Structures are given as C-alpha cells and as structure tokens.
Tab-separated table of C-alpha atoms in Angstrom:
chain	number	residue	atom	x	y	z
A	1	UNK	CA	-0.240	0.139	-0.104
A	2	UNK	CA	2.678	2.076	1.006
A	3	UNK	CA	5.072	1.839	-2.196
A	4	UNK	CA	1.639	2.489	-4.243
A	5	UNK	CA	0.926	5.825	-2.575
A	6	UNK	CA	4.086	6.913	-2.683
A	7	UNK	CA	3.947	6.345	-6.118
A	8	UNK	CA	0.815	8.451	-6.675
A	9	UNK	CA	2.120	10.973	-4.843
A	10	UNK	CA	5.325	11.491	-6.519
A	11	UNK	CA	2.986	11.564	-9.999
A	12	UNK	CA	0.399	14.138	-8.336
A	13	UNK	CA	1.956	16.262	-6.114
A	14	UNK	CA	3.656	19.127	-6.515
A	15	UNK	CA	5.205	19.559	-2.875
A	16	UNK	CA	7.541	16.593	-3.035
A	17	UNK	CA	6.133	15.041	-0.239
A	18	UNK	CA	7.801	11.359	-1.797
A	19	UNK	CA	11.751	12.895	-0.868
A	20	UNK	CA	11.263	11.749	2.821
A	21	UNK	CA	9.848	8.425	1.769
A	22	UNK	CA	12.780	8.130	-0.269
A	23	UNK	CA	14.756	8.791	2.811
A	24	UNK	CA	13.436	6.441	5.108
A	25	UNK	CA	10.260	8.444	6.865
A	26	UNK	CA	10.870	5.852	9.404
A	27	UNK	CA	13.610	4.744	9.902
A	28	UNK	CA	14.489	8.667	10.801
A	29	UNK	CA	11.681	8.738	13.134
A	30	UNK	CA	12.801	5.715	15.509
A	31	UNK	CA	16.625	7.520	15.787
A	32	UNK	CA	14.669	10.428	17.180
A	33	UNK	CA	12.913	8.846	19.575
A	34	UNK	CA	15.584	6.774	20.674
A	35	UNK	CA	17.711	9.831	20.831
A	36	UNK	CA	15.311	11.438	23.004
A	37	UNK	CA	14.120	8.815	24.963
A	38	UNK	CA	17.699	7.501	26.138
A	39	UNK	CA	19.150	7.806	29.727
A	40	UNK	CA	21.439	10.476	28.290
A	41	UNK	CA	17.998	13.069	28.397
A	42	UNK	CA	17.328	11.928	31.891
A	43	UNK	CA	13.628	11.928	31.214
A	44	UNK	CA	13.282	15.137	29.453
A	45	UNK	CA	12.121	16.563	33.183
A	46	UNK	CA	13.561	18.978	35.399
A	47	UNK	CA	16.431	17.138	37.489
A	48	UNK	CA	19.726	17.320	35.538
A	49	UNK	CA	18.816	19.307	32.914
A	50	UNK	CA	17.113	16.753	30.704
A	51	UNK	CA	14.561	19.629	29.314
A	52	UNK	CA	17.551	21.639	28.500
A	53	UNK	CA	19.043	18.669	27.001
A	54	UNK	CA	16.254	18.148	24.303
A	55	UNK	CA	15.600	21.641	23.707
A	56	UNK	CA	19.422	22.122	22.462
A	57	UNK	CA	18.666	18.372	20.238
A	58	UNK	CA	15.385	20.137	18.602
A	59	UNK	CA	17.547	23.614	18.018
A	60	UNK	CA	19.859	21.357	16.263
A	61	UNK	CA	17.472	19.831	14.568
A	62	UNK	CA	15.731	22.954	13.134
A	63	UNK	CA	19.092	24.822	12.568
A	64	UNK	CA	20.179	21.566	10.437
A	65	UNK	CA	17.315	21.726	8.248
A	66	UNK	CA	17.547	25.190	7.779
A	67	UNK	CA	14.654	26.629	9.686
A	68	UNK	CA	14.230	30.650	10.688
A	69	UNK	CA	14.631	31.111	14.494
A	70	UNK	CA	10.883	31.565	15.499
A	71	UNK	CA	11.276	33.706	18.777
A	72	UNK	CA	13.361	37.266	18.902
A	73	UNK	CA	16.162	36.070	16.848
A	74	UNK	CA	16.460	33.042	18.618
A	75	UNK	CA	15.024	29.004	19.197
A	76	UNK	CA	14.402	29.644	22.980
A	77	UNK	CA	11.206	31.658	24.167
A	78	UNK	CA	12.685	31.131	28.196
A	79	UNK	CA	10.164	31.286	31.217
A	80	UNK	CA	10.004	29.753	34.174
A	81	UNK	CA	7.460	27.035	36.239
A	82	UNK	CA	7.630	26.245	39.749
A	83	UNK	CA	8.212	22.741	40.015
A	84	UNK	CA	8.810	19.396	42.791
A	85	UNK	CA	11.706	17.047	41.631
A	86	UNK	CA	13.719	14.184	43.115
A	87	UNK	CA	17.127	14.364	41.653
A	88	UNK	CA	18.785	12.523	44.962
A	89	UNK	CA	19.003	8.608	45.408
A	90	UNK	CA	15.627	7.201	47.140
A	91	UNK	CA	14.878	4.565	49.451
A	92	UNK	CA	12.009	2.853	50.728
A	93	UNK	CA	12.096	-0.584	52.654
A	94	UNK	CA	9.430	-2.602	54.058
A	95	UNK	CA	10.702	-4.512	56.936
A	96	UNK	CA	13.905	-6.379	55.380
A	97	UNK	CA	12.438	-5.791	52.028
A	98	UNK	CA	13.859	-2.539	50.080
A	99	UNK	CA	11.823	-2.409	47.150
A	100	UNK	CA	12.237	-1.259	43.423
A	101	UNK	CA	11.450	2.122	42.459
A	102	UNK	CA	9.657	2.086	39.232
A	103	UNK	CA	8.519	-1.294	39.944
A	104	UNK	CA	7.359	-1.809	43.405
A	105	UNK	CA	6.704	1.865	44.227
A	106	UNK	CA	6.465	5.584	42.998
A	107	UNK	CA	6.700	8.935	45.066
A	108	UNK	CA	4.079	10.771	44.694
A	109	UNK	CA	5.268	13.567	42.624
A	110	UNK	CA	3.718	16.024	45.519
A	111	UNK	CA	5.165	14.564	48.373
A	112	UNK	CA	7.851	16.110	50.765
A	113	UNK	CA	11.275	14.918	52.115
A	114	UNK	CA	12.111	12.584	55.030
A	115	UNK	CA	14.493	10.489	56.604
A	116	UNK	CA	13.494	7.759	59.069
A	117	UNK	CA	12.187	4.826	60.330
A	118	UNK	CA	7.961	4.516	61.266
A	119	UNK	CA	5.485	2.126	62.505
A	120	UNK	CA	2.334	1.446	60.474
A	121	UNK	CA	-1.046	3.249	61.246
A	122	UNK	CA	-3.542	1.402	59.302
A	123	UNK	CA	-6.237	3.557	57.603
A	124	UNK	CA	-8.713	1.926	55.514
A	125	UNK	CA	-12.310	2.530	54.124
A	126	UNK	CA	-13.752	1.203	57.528
A	127	UNK	CA	-12.010	4.418	59.121
A	128	UNK	CA	-11.232	7.125	56.950
A	129	UNK	CA	-14.144	9.513	57.708
A	130	UNK	CA	-12.331	9.316	61.170
A	131	UNK	CA	-9.717	10.835	60.320
A	132	UNK	CA	-9.910	13.458	63.327
A	133	UNK	CA	-9.940	10.530	65.536
A	134	UNK	CA	-7.014	8.792	63.981
A	135	UNK	CA	-5.481	11.723	64.489
A	136	UNK	CA	-5.954	12.861	67.799
A	137	UNK	CA	-5.342	8.851	68.557
A	138	UNK	CA	-1.944	8.650	67.491
A	139	UNK	CA	-1.037	12.376	68.200
A	140	UNK	CA	1.590	11.203	70.330
A	141	UNK	CA	3.355	9.823	67.380
A	142	UNK	CA	2.755	12.256	65.046
A	143	UNK	CA	4.149	14.699	66.912
A	144	UNK	CA	7.072	12.368	67.837
A	145	UNK	CA	7.398	11.388	63.677
A	146	UNK	CA	7.196	7.927	64.861
A	147	UNK	CA	4.220	6.893	62.393
A	148	UNK	CA	3.441	5.954	58.702
A	149	UNK	CA	-0.142	6.130	57.373
A	150	UNK	CA	-0.799	3.457	54.930
A	151	UNK	CA	-4.043	4.213	52.962
A	152	UNK	CA	-5.788	1.309	51.350
A	153	UNK	CA	-8.833	1.999	49.093
A	154	UNK	CA	-9.064	-2.022	48.527
A	155	UNK	CA	-12.958	-3.166	48.716
A	156	UNK	CA	-14.619	0.738	47.771
A	157	UNK	CA	-16.361	0.167	44.672
A	158	UNK	CA	-18.321	3.387	44.269
A	159	UNK	CA	-15.960	5.987	42.332
A	160	UNK	CA	-17.391	9.635	43.846
A	161	UNK	CA	-16.171	8.065	47.438
A	162	UNK	CA	-12.776	6.327	45.882
A	163	UNK	CA	-11.938	9.372	45.004
A	164	UNK	CA	-12.562	11.255	48.080
A	165	UNK	CA	-11.123	8.779	49.709
A	166	UNK	CA	-7.804	8.866	48.126
A	167	UNK	CA	-7.546	12.512	48.477
A	168	UNK	CA	-6.856	11.753	52.205
A	169	UNK	CA	-3.238	10.837	51.383
A	170	UNK	CA	-2.492	14.689	51.079
A	171	UNK	CA	-4.700	15.546	53.715
A	172	UNK	CA	-2.451	12.936	55.523
A	173	UNK	CA	1.081	13.914	54.203
A	174	UNK	CA	0.245	17.062	56.492
A	175	UNK	CA	1.217	15.599	59.622
A	176	UNK	CA	2.931	12.315	58.970
A	177	UNK	CA	5.056	10.357	55.986
A	178	UNK	CA	1.903	8.566	53.788
A	179	UNK	CA	2.347	4.680	51.884
A	180	UNK	CA	-0.947	4.921	49.476
A	181	UNK	CA	-1.361	0.972	48.447
A	182	UNK	CA	-2.255	0.419	44.740
A	183	UNK	CA	-3.262	-2.139	43.208
A	184	UNK	CA	-3.232	-0.841	39.662
A	185	UNK	CA	-0.735	0.095	37.318
A	186	UNK	CA	2.207	3.137	38.652
A	187	UNK	CA	1.594	5.680	36.955
A	188	UNK	CA	3.665	8.911	37.718
A	189	UNK	CA	3.208	12.419	37.135
A	190	UNK	CA	4.555	16.338	38.042
A	191	UNK	CA	3.329	18.526	40.236
A	192	UNK	CA	3.788	22.433	41.029
A	193	UNK	CA	3.413	21.434	44.533
A	194	UNK	CA	4.974	20.368	47.891
A	195	UNK	CA	2.871	18.650	50.617
A	196	UNK	CA	5.542	18.524	54.101
A	197	UNK	CA	6.038	15.067	54.047
A	198	UNK	CA	6.288	12.357	51.313
A	199	UNK	CA	4.175	10.317	49.570
A	200	UNK	CA	4.326	6.629	48.150
A	201	UNK	CA	2.568	4.323	45.906
A	202	UNK	CA	2.948	1.297	46.987
A	203	UNK	CA	1.595	-2.050	44.839
A	204	UNK	CA	0.419	-4.295	47.588
A	205	UNK	CA	2.030	-7.027	46.429
A	206	UNK	CA	5.258	-6.146	47.538
A	207	UNK	CA	3.403	-4.627	50.331
A	208	UNK	CA	4.265	-6.177	53.635
A	209	UNK	CA	1.298	-5.347	56.613
A	210	UNK	CA	2.708	-3.786	60.337
A	211	UNK	CA	6.445	-4.234	59.866
A	212	UNK	CA	8.735	-1.030	60.008
A	213	UNK	CA	8.612	1.209	57.397
A	214	UNK	CA	11.912	2.887	56.637
A	215	UNK	CA	12.242	5.836	53.916
A	216	UNK	CA	15.457	7.829	52.731
A	217	UNK	CA	14.015	10.337	50.211
A	218	UNK	CA	14.814	14.403	49.620
A	219	UNK	CA	14.298	16.713	46.595
A	220	UNK	CA	14.493	20.114	45.523
A	221	UNK	CA	11.799	22.344	45.184
A	222	UNK	CA	11.965	24.968	42.462
A	223	UNK	CA	9.430	28.406	42.491
A	224	UNK	CA	11.080	29.876	39.467
A	225	UNK	CA	13.055	26.959	37.455
A	226	UNK	CA	14.178	28.239	33.916
A	227	UNK	CA	12.594	25.970	31.283
A	228	UNK	CA	12.159	27.253	27.297
A	229	UNK	CA	9.956	26.521	24.319
A	230	UNK	CA	11.710	25.939	21.357
A	231	UNK	CA	10.162	27.593	18.224
A	232	UNK	CA	11.200	27.935	14.023
A	233	UNK	CA	9.610	29.017	11.300
A	234	UNK	CA	9.158	28.470	7.526
A	235	UNK	CA	8.002	31.538	5.417
A	236	UNK	CA	5.710	30.709	2.643
A	237	UNK	CA	6.840	30.645	-1.117
A	238	UNK	CA	4.295	33.582	-2.043
A	239	UNK	CA	4.724	36.955	-0.463
A	240	UNK	CA	0.988	38.039	0.493
A	241	UNK	CA	-0.248	40.998	1.744
A	242	UNK	CA	-2.345	39.074	4.421
A	243	UNK	CA	-0.031	37.214	6.840
A	244	UNK	CA	-1.353	33.555	7.011
A	245	UNK	CA	0.017	31.103	9.484
A	246	UNK	CA	-0.426	27.467	9.920
A	247	UNK	CA	0.913	26.136	13.774
A	248	UNK	CA	2.829	22.275	13.631
A	249	UNK	CA	3.170	21.855	17.837
A	250	UNK	CA	4.225	19.145	20.501
A	251	UNK	CA	6.026	18.625	23.634
A	252	UNK	CA	8.984	17.765	24.196
A	253	UNK	CA	9.235	17.540	28.070
A	254	UNK	CA	8.261	14.415	30.231
A	255	UNK	CA	8.259	13.273	33.469
A	256	UNK	CA	12.275	13.008	34.507
A	257	UNK	CA	13.895	10.883	36.870
A	258	UNK	CA	12.765	9.172	40.295
A	259	UNK	CA	15.695	9.632	42.478
A	260	UNK	CA	19.128	8.168	40.941
A	261	UNK	CA	17.965	4.674	39.830
A	262	UNK	CA	15.171	5.380	37.746
A	263	UNK	CA	14.172	8.088	34.776
A	264	UNK	CA	10.582	7.999	32.951
A	265	UNK	CA	12.179	7.669	29.181
A	266	UNK	CA	8.634	8.808	27.192
A	267	UNK	CA	9.219	7.230	24.234
A	268	UNK	CA	5.367	7.577	22.958
A	269	UNK	CA	4.762	10.121	25.342
A	270	UNK	CA	6.210	12.322	23.890
A	271	UNK	CA	8.977	11.865	21.719
A	272	UNK	CA	6.857	10.343	18.939
A	273	UNK	CA	5.051	13.905	18.612
A	274	UNK	CA	8.604	15.519	18.468
A	275	UNK	CA	9.636	12.755	15.975
A	276	UNK	CA	6.496	14.172	13.853
A	277	UNK	CA	7.211	17.392	14.342
A	278	UNK	CA	11.187	17.058	13.092
A	279	UNK	CA	9.786	14.828	10.397
A	280	UNK	CA	7.356	17.707	8.837
A	281	UNK	CA	9.981	20.329	9.718
A	282	UNK	CA	12.549	18.685	7.754
A	283	UNK	CA	9.782	18.585	4.710
A	284	UNK	CA	8.561	21.666	4.873
A	285	UNK	CA	11.481	23.476	4.993
A	286	UNK	CA	12.745	22.075	1.731
A	287	UNK	CA	8.998	22.309	0.472
A	288	UNK	CA	7.661	25.365	1.717
A	289	UNK	CA	3.918	25.950	1.623
A	290	UNK	CA	2.800	29.115	-1.159
A	291	UNK	CA	0.778	30.458	0.907
A	292	UNK	CA	0.776	29.781	4.835
A	293	UNK	CA	4.065	30.754	7.234
A	294	UNK	CA	4.321	27.931	9.064
A	295	UNK	CA	5.475	27.824	12.613
A	296	UNK	CA	6.653	24.664	14.591
A	297	UNK	CA	7.036	24.944	18.589
A	298	UNK	CA	8.642	22.190	20.873
A	299	UNK	CA	6.656	23.233	23.913
A	300	UNK	CA	8.282	22.831	27.636
A	301	UNK	CA	6.337	22.246	30.552
A	302	UNK	CA	3.379	20.465	29.408
A	303	UNK	CA	3.867	17.503	31.647
A	304	UNK	CA	3.499	20.194	34.251
A	305	UNK	CA	-0.009	21.490	33.302
A	306	UNK	CA	0.366	23.361	30.422
A	307	UNK	CA	2.666	25.601	31.647
A	308	UNK	CA	4.056	25.956	28.310
A	309	UNK	CA	1.722	26.212	25.794
A	310	UNK	CA	-0.287	28.768	28.245
A	311	UNK	CA	3.274	30.641	28.279
A	312	UNK	CA	3.118	31.326	24.290
A	313	UNK	CA	-0.824	31.831	24.079
A	314	UNK	CA	0.336	34.997	26.733
A	315	UNK	CA	3.255	35.873	25.083
A	316	UNK	CA	2.917	35.071	21.163
A	317	UNK	CA	5.673	35.470	18.563
A	318	UNK	CA	2.675	35.549	15.924
A	319	UNK	CA	-0.531	37.366	16.693
A	320	UNK	CA	-2.852	34.718	17.528
A	321	UNK	CA	-6.022	35.539	15.490
A	322	UNK	CA	-3.816	35.654	12.468
A	323	UNK	CA	-3.242	31.574	13.308
A	324	UNK	CA	-5.200	30.078	10.774
A	325	UNK	CA	-5.011	26.338	12.489
A	326	UNK	CA	-2.961	24.658	14.609
A	327	UNK	CA	-2.083	20.856	14.757
A	328	UNK	CA	-1.251	19.077	17.955
A	329	UNK	CA	1.191	16.041	17.982
A	330	UNK	CA	1.028	13.916	21.267
A	331	UNK	CA	1.590	10.117	21.450
A	332	UNK	CA	1.973	9.616	17.674
A	333	UNK	CA	3.852	6.136	18.042
A	334	UNK	CA	0.626	3.157	17.091
A	335	UNK	CA	-2.289	3.940	15.250
A	336	UNK	CA	-3.308	0.733	14.286
A	337	UNK	CA	-6.475	1.263	16.060
A	338	UNK	CA	-6.190	4.652	14.092
A	339	UNK	CA	-5.843	7.831	16.078
A	340	UNK	CA	-8.823	10.678	18.194
A	341	UNK	CA	-9.169	13.721	16.754
A	342	UNK	CA	-9.354	16.240	19.562
A	343	UNK	CA	-11.743	19.447	18.611
A	344	UNK	CA	-13.392	17.396	16.002
A	345	UNK	CA	-16.650	18.662	17.577
A	346	UNK	CA	-15.888	22.184	16.749
A	347	UNK	CA	-14.295	22.424	13.607
A	348	UNK	CA	-16.683	19.811	11.879
A	349	UNK	CA	-15.476	20.744	8.784
A	350	UNK	CA	-11.875	20.423	8.731
A	351	UNK	CA	-12.681	17.008	10.304
A	352	UNK	CA	-14.315	15.813	7.614
A	353	UNK	CA	-11.677	17.352	5.547
A	354	UNK	CA	-9.144	14.878	7.298
A	355	UNK	CA	-11.450	11.907	7.362
A	356	UNK	CA	-11.836	12.327	2.954
A	357	UNK	CA	-8.184	12.851	2.588
A	358	UNK	CA	-8.029	8.947	5.116
A	359	UNK	CA	-10.303	7.094	3.049
A	360	UNK	CA	-8.796	8.583	-0.204
A	361	UNK	CA	-4.819	7.818	0.799
A	362	UNK	CA	-6.336	4.438	2.520
A	363	UNK	CA	-4.193	5.557	5.188
A	364	UNK	CA	-5.322	4.807	8.884
A	365	UNK	CA	-8.379	2.427	10.255
A	366	UNK	CA	-10.164	4.594	12.034
A	367	UNK	CA	-10.354	8.594	13.177
A	368	UNK	CA	-12.497	8.870	15.805
A	369	UNK	CA	-14.031	12.126	16.760
A	370	UNK	CA	-13.934	13.899	20.231
A	371	UNK	CA	-14.924	16.940	21.647
A	372	UNK	CA	-13.381	19.420	23.718
A	373	UNK	CA	-10.210	18.182	26.059
A	374	UNK	CA	-8.295	20.036	28.434
A	375	UNK	CA	-5.335	17.113	27.660
A	376	UNK	CA	-2.651	18.694	25.472
A	377	UNK	CA	-0.620	21.651	24.122
A	378	UNK	CA	-4.073	22.725	22.335
A	379	UNK	CA	-6.306	23.788	24.971
A	380	UNK	CA	-5.196	27.298	25.906
A	381	UNK	CA	-5.384	27.837	22.108
A	382	UNK	CA	-8.547	26.812	21.887
A	383	UNK	CA	-9.511	28.907	24.749
A	384	UNK	CA	-8.328	32.214	23.204
A	385	UNK	CA	-10.188	31.360	20.049
A	386	UNK	CA	-7.571	29.386	17.458
A	387	UNK	CA	-8.874	26.691	15.528
A	388	UNK	CA	-6.975	24.036	16.718
A	389	UNK	CA	-6.629	20.353	16.361
A	390	UNK	CA	-4.729	17.418	18.797
A	391	UNK	CA	-4.437	14.291	17.137
A	392	UNK	CA	-3.152	10.879	19.245
A	393	UNK	CA	-2.854	7.685	18.203
A	394	UNK	CA	-5.052	4.462	19.147
A	395	UNK	CA	-3.470	0.960	20.189
A	396	UNK	CA	-0.246	-1.022	20.535
A	397	UNK	CA	1.554	-0.884	23.357
A	398	UNK	CA	-0.080	0.614	26.913
A	399	UNK	CA	2.825	1.986	28.004
A	400	UNK	CA	1.999	5.631	29.749
A	401	UNK	CA	3.937	7.665	32.370
A	402	UNK	CA	5.910	4.535	33.317
A	403	UNK	CA	9.404	2.867	33.419
A	404	UNK	CA	8.316	0.904	30.334
A	405	UNK	CA	7.609	3.862	28.120
A	406	UNK	CA	11.173	2.998	26.049
A	407	UNK	CA	12.170	3.427	22.240
A	408	UNK	CA	12.706	-0.107	21.842
A	409	UNK	CA	9.589	-1.183	22.349
A	410	UNK	CA	7.488	1.459	20.681
A	411	UNK	CA	6.435	0.261	17.221
A	412	UNK	CA	5.416	3.460	15.487
A	413	UNK	CA	3.181	1.591	13.320
A	414	UNK	CA	1.488	3.755	11.688
A	415	UNK	CA	4.372	6.977	11.418
A	416	UNK	CA	4.386	6.964	7.432
A	417	UNK	CA	0.711	6.995	7.239
A	418	UNK	CA	0.883	9.701	9.584
A	419	UNK	CA	2.839	11.588	8.370
A	420	UNK	CA	1.188	11.940	4.720
A	421	UNK	CA	-2.213	12.203	6.480
A	422	UNK	CA	-0.641	15.698	7.931
A	423	UNK	CA	1.447	16.666	4.727
A	424	UNK	CA	-1.890	16.255	3.186
A	425	UNK	CA	-3.871	18.239	5.678
A	426	UNK	CA	-1.899	21.374	5.639
A	427	UNK	CA	-1.465	21.324	2.244
A	428	UNK	CA	-5.184	21.595	1.857
A	429	UNK	CA	-5.393	25.273	3.979
C-alpha cells in the first residue's frame, strides 16, 4: 500500500512529498525517539537539566534543516515554572525488603522529603471518615515522627467515595509520611506543589502489613525553574499582504527521573510527537507552502500543567488571530487502531476534510471524533479562539507515564501514514 501511495504521490503531488519517503521517514523517526528517550536525556524532565538537553537537540535539528529562528532572533522562548523534583537517591524498605523504584513503588509528585523508620498506622475504608479521630489517637506518635500512615482503598467500588478516599493521603501528608496501597498500574506525573511529608504509591503485592517502614527521600522544590519553548518558522513561498499562518506543535518535556535509580523515558509521550514535528519541519524546510507561513513549536512544561503553551498564548510570537489552524501532535507512536482527533466537534468541516483525506489515501483504519478536552497543548489556544486539532494514536503498547515507555518497544506502527495524512491536510488549506 505504501509503495503504491508513494508512486501516486510522486505523480500527482507538486510539493515533493515523496522525498522523505525515499529517505525512510520511519528510520529517521526511530532515531529521534531513541535519542530523546535515552538515559542521556534523563527523561527530558527537570532533574539534571533533561529539558534543556532535549531543547538543544531540537534546536540543532531546526538549524540543520534550515528553519528560521522563531522567537525574537532566537529559537528559544524562555520562561519559569514551579516544580517539585527528586534528583537524589530514594530508598523505601518494608521490613527487610528494599523495594524497587518504578516497579514496586513510586513517590507521589506532591510529596515532601524525610528520612527515618516508622511504625504503620493502617487506614482503610472503615475509618477514613474519622480522620480527626485517627490523628487524635496517634497525636503523640505523629508529633514524635514515629508513624507512617498506610492508606488502603481496597473494597471501595463507588467512584466518588474512592476519589474522596484517595484524596485523604494529601491531608495526612501534612502530619506524617503516607503510603498509598495501589493495586493498579503505577503512573507517575509532575507537580507544581509540595506537601510537608513524603507520599509513596506501593503495589499491594510487595507490601507487608505491620512491618517497620524505612524511607530516605530528599528532593528539590523549584519556585522558578528556568525552561524554554523551542520555536522555528518556514516562511511561505508567496509574499502576500495578509500574512497567513499554520502551526505544528508538540511537547518535548517528560517526567524526568525517579531519584538516581530510574527515569521515565517518554518514548510515546512525547518523543514520538517530536519525531513527527521534526519530520514535518525537515519536509517543509525543503518544500515551503505557497500561501502559508509555518511555525513549529516544541513546548516545555506540558507535563507540569500545559505551562509552556499557556505561556506562549500569553506571549505569542505571531498574533493569535493570525493563526489559521494549529495541529498539535502527542502520542504518535502506535496507530494500529487509528487516531483520535480532539476538538473535532468544534471544527466539523476540517474534521470531515481530514477524514476524507484518510479514506482517499487508504491510510488509517479509523479516525475517532472527540470534543473539547484540556489534555494537551492545543487547549490554551482553543480557549483563545485559535482553531486547533489535537491528534493522538490508539492501540498498541499501553506503557504511559512509567518506566516501560521505551524506544525499543515503541512500534511507530502508522508513522508514515500519519505523515502523509498530516502533509495532505496542511496542504489542503
């Protein structure tokens, strides 16, 4: 199918879309993902300057492809964020067993820092409503820093009650360390905040009730961590009185390190999106659109609350009302079950055009329509009236926000077809 599609593109297209096919797009994309998800980039987070290393990598690619700097004669748009980080070794032991970070447990991103041995105070669904009584009962132990609260939500099947129960860990973390027993997948994130005491999520299969708990966790809370968006442009071939702009965006940051023992690679989220952004940037540097200026933005701080894209919408390099459309790319590494298009219900005509391109070129098995969602960097543009799609792939590997989202297991199943879909969509404006 791809060979036939490439021949047809060579015959019918005037933009040179087959050039990158000939150079093996997928092989280049795999190299981008492998590089960005490697230990050398420290999870592209806010420990060991992983974000800056990734930003420099992307800037160098933009320069190599011949794109123009897009932010005040620089490729960088600097800004600062609050973020809680764990750059030092973390130890958690239950009795005689030292647990393995990432596999057996994760620190909560909101947690504080502490070292010591503690007796367990078990809190389950039978006593969570009497939190005040629990604190009163163990007041002496809490004041002497002798207890760790162990919160177990086992047996709660009501979603609202479960959420209330889960939130108890944050209230307790103001008084003592907390362990939250988790029977589900360990999924990490980033936080702009920090509680007084540490919080750990621990798998029930490795937790031993009543044993002494030892922990050693130290970290760094940054009120103003310096990071940057990376911006580049490809001017339109045709000089027109009314400047028109299309944006292609993806976030490059991820979750960084879990102490010194583990890191979150972020191959699918979102080294794959950056791989697509770089593939499109190289293509359009050689084949500019006739009527549209293209801006490529690699956002930082998406994982810390969409802060990079929020900052951009408050400090745009292009007036927001001049942006004809924005295509945001996240989770581009699979696709065997198709893609989902966020904001499809807001821009029905453009969604139908995208779906038509897909059918006519026999690309993806499915394009799923979704409404508004604050789940990636399109969101703040949408709030300010910029037409935007956020596209992510479906199916395949389920690793997400964990130590298993690795380059070597990310298939890039539909990467070439996605590239074709995006180029034809952008060229339809």
